[in-house]
XYZ file of C-alpha atoms in Angstrom:
300
model
C -65.309 -108.506 80.003
C -65.298 -112.314 80.262
C -62.371 -114.334 78.925
C -64.480 -115.830 76.137
C -65.519 -112.377 74.951
C -61.898 -111.245 75.029
C -61.082 -114.169 72.760
C -63.834 -113.115 70.345
C -62.474 -109.573 70.304
C -58.925 -110.801 69.695
C -60.036 -113.012 66.786
C -61.933 -110.120 65.204
C -58.892 -107.818 65.500
C -56.691 -110.521 63.961
C -59.182 -111.141 61.133
C -59.441 -107.457 60.243
C -55.823 -106.532 61.165
C -57.213 -103.376 62.726
C -58.406 -102.298 66.168
C -60.543 -99.554 64.634
C -62.346 -101.834 62.178
C -62.794 -104.524 64.835
C -64.343 -102.003 67.215
C -66.697 -100.763 64.502
C -67.818 -104.289 63.539
C -68.389 -105.275 67.182
C -70.138 -102.032 68.128
C -67.617 -101.336 70.883
C -65.407 -98.348 71.695
C -61.895 -98.723 70.320
C -60.532 -98.326 73.863
C -62.564 -101.343 75.012
C -61.214 -103.472 72.177
C -57.636 -102.447 72.912
C -58.131 -103.091 76.628
C -59.594 -106.544 75.968
C -56.542 -107.606 73.953
C -54.158 -106.176 76.539
C -55.934 -108.061 79.338
C -55.757 -111.256 77.285
C -52.034 -110.801 76.711
C -51.465 -110.097 80.403
C -53.412 -113.219 81.363
C -51.422 -115.384 78.948
C -48.073 -113.728 79.577
C -47.436 -113.474 75.832
C -47.548 -110.804 73.120
C -50.273 -111.823 70.657
C -50.231 -108.861 68.288
C -47.465 -106.745 66.822
C -48.711 -103.165 66.616
C -47.319 -100.405 64.436
C -48.769 -97.064 63.355
C -49.753 -98.615 60.003
C -50.843 -102.161 60.702
C -51.579 -104.900 63.222
C -50.291 -108.427 62.683
C -50.089 -111.652 64.659
C -46.947 -112.610 66.534
C -45.768 -116.224 66.431
C -47.513 -116.875 69.756
C -50.527 -114.967 68.531
C -50.812 -117.076 65.392
C -50.894 -120.287 67.427
C -53.377 -118.845 69.915
C -55.550 -117.493 67.092
C -55.881 -120.952 65.506
C -56.941 -122.531 68.785
C -59.301 -119.659 69.584
C -61.191 -120.194 66.340
C -61.756 -123.832 67.208
C -62.773 -123.101 70.808
C -65.240 -120.411 69.746
C -66.711 -122.694 67.092
C -67.151 -125.420 69.719
C -68.854 -122.974 72.095
C -71.229 -121.831 69.364
C -72.046 -125.468 68.638
C -72.709 -126.187 72.328
C -75.166 -123.289 72.356
C -77.084 -125.004 69.559
C -76.750 -128.540 70.956
C -80.439 -128.878 71.746
C -81.702 -127.122 68.652
C -82.727 -128.896 65.483
C -79.932 -131.354 64.645
C -80.158 -130.590 60.929
C -79.224 -126.935 61.417
C -76.543 -125.846 58.914
C -72.990 -126.570 60.016
C -70.535 -123.693 60.318
C -66.885 -123.295 61.231
C -63.677 -124.990 60.200
C -62.459 -128.556 60.062
C -58.676 -128.980 60.328
C -57.381 -132.346 59.105
C -54.207 -134.113 58.034
C -53.687 -137.077 55.710
C -51.021 -138.548 53.408
C -50.512 -136.626 50.175
C -51.417 -139.626 48.024
C -54.751 -140.146 49.761
C -55.526 -136.437 49.492
C -54.711 -136.340 45.782
C -56.330 -139.564 44.639
C -59.256 -140.032 47.041
C -60.273 -136.875 48.887
C -59.644 -133.836 46.679
C -61.483 -135.237 43.624
C -64.644 -135.515 45.753
C -64.198 -132.628 48.188
C -66.538 -130.351 46.222
C -69.474 -132.617 47.084
C -68.764 -132.269 50.818
C -68.453 -128.473 50.601
C -71.650 -128.285 48.546
C -73.424 -130.354 51.207
C -72.122 -128.034 53.971
C -71.550 -124.555 52.470
C -70.997 -123.044 55.912
C -67.908 -125.148 56.538
C -64.327 -124.596 55.467
C -61.597 -127.236 55.408
C -57.911 -126.874 56.214
C -56.206 -129.925 54.735
C -52.601 -130.711 55.631
C -50.608 -133.295 53.651
C -47.080 -133.651 54.969
C -44.756 -136.662 55.079
C -44.458 -136.558 58.876
C -46.594 -137.451 61.857
C -48.289 -134.239 62.945
C -49.014 -133.714 66.635
C -52.794 -133.740 66.595
C -53.525 -132.022 69.902
C -50.640 -129.559 69.968
C -51.174 -128.487 66.351
C -54.937 -128.237 66.699
C -56.116 -130.912 64.251
C -59.667 -132.233 64.528
C -58.744 -135.608 63.041
C -56.019 -137.245 60.967
C -55.907 -140.139 58.535
C -52.887 -142.389 58.977
C -51.572 -145.209 56.834
C -49.327 -147.829 58.415
C -48.712 -149.158 61.891
C -49.941 -147.011 64.780
C -47.747 -145.972 67.676
C -48.933 -145.635 71.249
C -51.368 -142.764 71.374
C -54.035 -141.152 73.520
C -56.119 -140.684 70.370
C -59.162 -142.706 69.425
C -58.396 -144.940 66.428
C -61.089 -146.033 63.956
C -59.883 -148.690 61.525
C -61.085 -148.065 57.969
C -59.420 -150.957 56.143
C -56.112 -151.714 54.467
C -54.190 -150.580 51.411
C -52.893 -153.366 49.196
C -49.317 -152.801 48.042
C -47.605 -153.906 44.834
C -44.134 -153.825 43.257
C -43.744 -151.837 40.072
C -41.274 -150.305 37.643
C -41.394 -148.206 34.497
C -41.246 -149.785 31.019
C -38.040 -147.854 30.323
C -36.370 -149.292 33.429
C -37.435 -152.843 32.527
C -36.156 -152.385 28.977
C -32.704 -151.622 30.386
C -32.557 -154.115 33.263
C -34.961 -156.873 32.280
C -38.048 -158.179 34.052
C -37.370 -159.675 37.514
C -39.114 -163.033 37.793
C -37.682 -164.348 41.083
C -36.308 -162.871 44.283
C -32.840 -163.948 43.152
C -33.191 -161.633 40.137
C -33.304 -158.625 42.476
C -29.518 -158.841 42.825
C -29.183 -157.174 39.410
C -31.854 -154.533 39.998
C -32.099 -151.124 41.653
C -34.613 -150.149 44.335
C -35.735 -146.590 44.968
C -35.394 -146.369 48.731
C -37.934 -144.552 50.875
C -37.355 -143.412 54.441
C -39.276 -140.706 56.367
C -36.019 -139.273 57.682
C -33.031 -138.993 55.406
C -29.982 -140.605 56.926
C -31.975 -143.568 58.215
C -31.297 -147.094 57.004
C -33.698 -148.127 54.208
C -35.554 -151.377 54.841
C -34.918 -152.919 51.418
C -37.349 -154.982 49.347
C -40.105 -156.313 51.641
C -42.381 -159.278 51.000
C -44.477 -161.819 52.874
C -43.562 -165.475 52.599
C -46.036 -168.365 52.296
C -46.533 -168.335 56.084
C -47.265 -164.602 56.139
C -43.915 -163.753 57.737
C -42.359 -160.440 56.666
C -39.037 -160.908 54.878
C -36.552 -158.376 53.566
C -34.103 -158.531 50.676
C -31.257 -156.015 50.756
C -31.053 -154.183 47.436
C -28.834 -151.650 45.767
C -30.242 -148.241 44.998
C -28.712 -144.939 43.976
C -31.607 -142.824 45.239
C -33.280 -142.424 48.641
C -36.272 -140.104 49.042
C -38.394 -138.977 51.980
C -41.571 -137.894 50.159
C -44.217 -140.029 48.506
C -44.490 -137.762 45.458
C -40.765 -138.072 44.809
C -40.960 -141.834 45.348
C -43.473 -142.373 42.547
C -41.828 -139.766 40.308
C -38.486 -141.559 40.637
C -40.066 -144.803 39.472
C -41.731 -143.087 36.522
C -38.319 -141.662 35.613
C -36.864 -145.181 35.442
C -34.672 -144.969 38.525
C -35.683 -148.305 40.029
C -38.387 -150.500 41.518
C -40.798 -149.212 44.143
C -43.291 -150.818 46.536
C -46.369 -148.674 46.738
C -50.125 -148.836 47.474
C -52.005 -150.028 44.397
C -54.659 -147.320 44.771
C -52.042 -144.596 44.349
C -50.631 -145.890 41.052
C -53.700 -147.478 39.473
C -53.892 -144.726 36.866
C -50.220 -145.118 35.935
C -50.734 -148.859 35.498
C -53.809 -148.393 33.324
C -51.946 -145.936 31.072
C -48.944 -148.230 30.795
C -46.630 -145.778 32.544
C -45.822 -148.370 35.224
C -45.771 -152.169 35.167
C -46.420 -154.522 38.083
C -43.560 -156.940 38.790
C -43.107 -159.957 41.067
C -46.856 -160.248 41.781
C -46.303 -163.338 43.953
C -43.901 -161.503 46.277
C -46.291 -158.888 47.507
C -45.437 -156.371 50.248
C -47.549 -156.361 53.429
C -50.829 -154.471 53.374
C -50.973 -151.110 55.155
C -53.697 -150.526 57.768
C -55.628 -147.270 57.454
C -56.991 -145.517 60.556
C -58.888 -142.359 61.324
C -57.573 -140.794 64.543
C -59.236 -138.110 66.627
C -59.064 -136.705 70.171
C -60.880 -138.568 72.919
C -63.806 -136.219 73.451
C -67.159 -137.095 74.960
C -68.972 -134.956 72.393
C -67.341 -134.476 69.002
C -68.443 -131.257 67.290
C -71.072 -131.894 64.626
C -68.851 -130.402 61.939
C -66.109 -132.928 62.789
C -68.544 -135.844 62.867
C -69.914 -134.784 59.473
C -66.418 -134.685 57.998
C -65.484 -138.056 59.470
C -68.673 -139.742 58.250
C -68.080 -138.393 54.746
C -64.420 -139.429 54.807
C -65.399 -142.977 55.793
C -67.611 -143.120 52.678
C -64.820 -141.827 50.441
C -62.239 -144.228 51.832
C -64.598 -147.204 51.454
C -64.559 -146.579 47.694
C -60.812 -145.875 47.638
C -59.879 -149.007 49.569
C -62.260 -151.277 47.637
């Protein structure tokens, strides 16, 4: 049995959590299915499945291998249909990562239209406040906000997010409205840092020459998640500097108020990153094209 077929057998066993059911669905003897998985494990030098008399479940190594196998098999199936009609229905999975705010405000409200357009596709959407490792963790593409670090990934610039300063009405009622940078000395800033224990940057703004400046500010709270950052501001714990698109609803409802509009923070570049492949799978290209449309409206 070829390696690719062994992978298909392994995925089917993992999906059904049963050698017997996998053998029945594949039309193979149970002994052949068991042998295929054993040969795969011997080739990899790792235990992929934990077997008991009652059930079969993935090991930690098996779970990682299973995720990559699904993508590889989907890519192989797509290669087989490369020269068929290009409007053939898309199938498989798209695995993506993006900031939680973008997912909540831009992508999830419109995701149903993408899934209706491609009913054979499924989407795994990760939203974590850390930089995922695209290749090692098996992501097809990621959306990143902010400066890019050196990477072997292809970067497609989508635009920028405008940032503003804001506070809650309750906070301003207690501390007053800051009208100049000097007023910040009597205000609190909710600090944000991706890793707790790091030194917060302070209040950032661009001067008349476009140079980034920082004002050190007091603050009783430091958070490392964007949801907590906005929630802290809504709770009246201090000023925040945040993308306008993410708080537009709060501003319209009067839950937050923009302050110091002339001391704006720098804009944040938005990029779509994906592995450097000669031929991107059609399902990934379809997702990326749709995401570009969604972000054009979000960034406008």
